[in-house]
């Protein structure tokens, strides 16, 4: 099953469960507070997912490691390499 | 997301026009794909360090015949890398000599107009044609075909792919090798996003785009690897051959697809944090075009794998 198919399945399952409960098709008499939460649940989840995404990406950008040392080391190795290769006869 | 210079290189290397989007015209390269004649040309030189580098768990032949050593072939597709090529080769030779692993470097130049080929020939003279193999091509073709071409001539049983523009540092290769042995991984991928992996030379916008793209990729594809667009990897040779046969995208989506297909085929992927130093020479910009083609590639993978 492709990832797209997995997503569609999961959405269809959850979507139909939510719809069934909201419309009352299963014949369950849910208490009023439950129904009040259930009805806007998809919207809530979407907003929560958005916040999670922003938060995660923001955190990861903030902790993105800057390799200063690697850059410095590379520069000095470049000098060393050019000198050594020049000695071995490389014409740049 | 890879550096822009790399993305540009990936985009430049692929011929447009007759190839429909996201399909690499392997064409004759595919039909000509054969296992390289690695058996015939395996190096017979015995280096003094062979004893200490015995792969864990393989017993010696009682007759005194030494078991075949692991050999690591580094594939370097180049285009206009006259400045960087000597440096990357020097760093590779340094890294391999210090760690003692058996290696060869295969330079696949796509007819660079700036004289990369001359420099490559000089390097071959300096380091020997058993270590530096020149296998150039006439003109710019795809990255996938460059790998296929390189693998035909590779005598190693492991293939390392990396960029020739000094953004990938060869000092990580011994770590890749050690990691591979640790878990007998089919693929070891360098990651900029985990551990003490990181980048140098990226501004905030670039970092946001990179992390954002990676986040979306993780959510949609759940690939089991943290850095999908990276192209600093160690593959078992047969694994790379199998994967290239199956991959149809190009550029850095190709790198993503390799990992995704590897998971499909139940190959194991290990990760090693690497540092990615961007913009050693010249400028790089991440354009809207690249972002769009990345998203298209991502959605195609999402829908088809």
XYZ file of C-alpha atoms in Angstrom, chain B residues 124-125 127-133:
9
model
C 46.357 9.953 -11.568
C 50.061 10.393 -12.223
C 48.752 8.845 -6.845
C 48.833 5.970 -9.290
C 46.242 4.559 -11.619
C 45.367 1.785 -9.199
C 44.050 4.359 -6.754
C 42.737 7.037 -9.111
C 40.585 5.768 -11.939
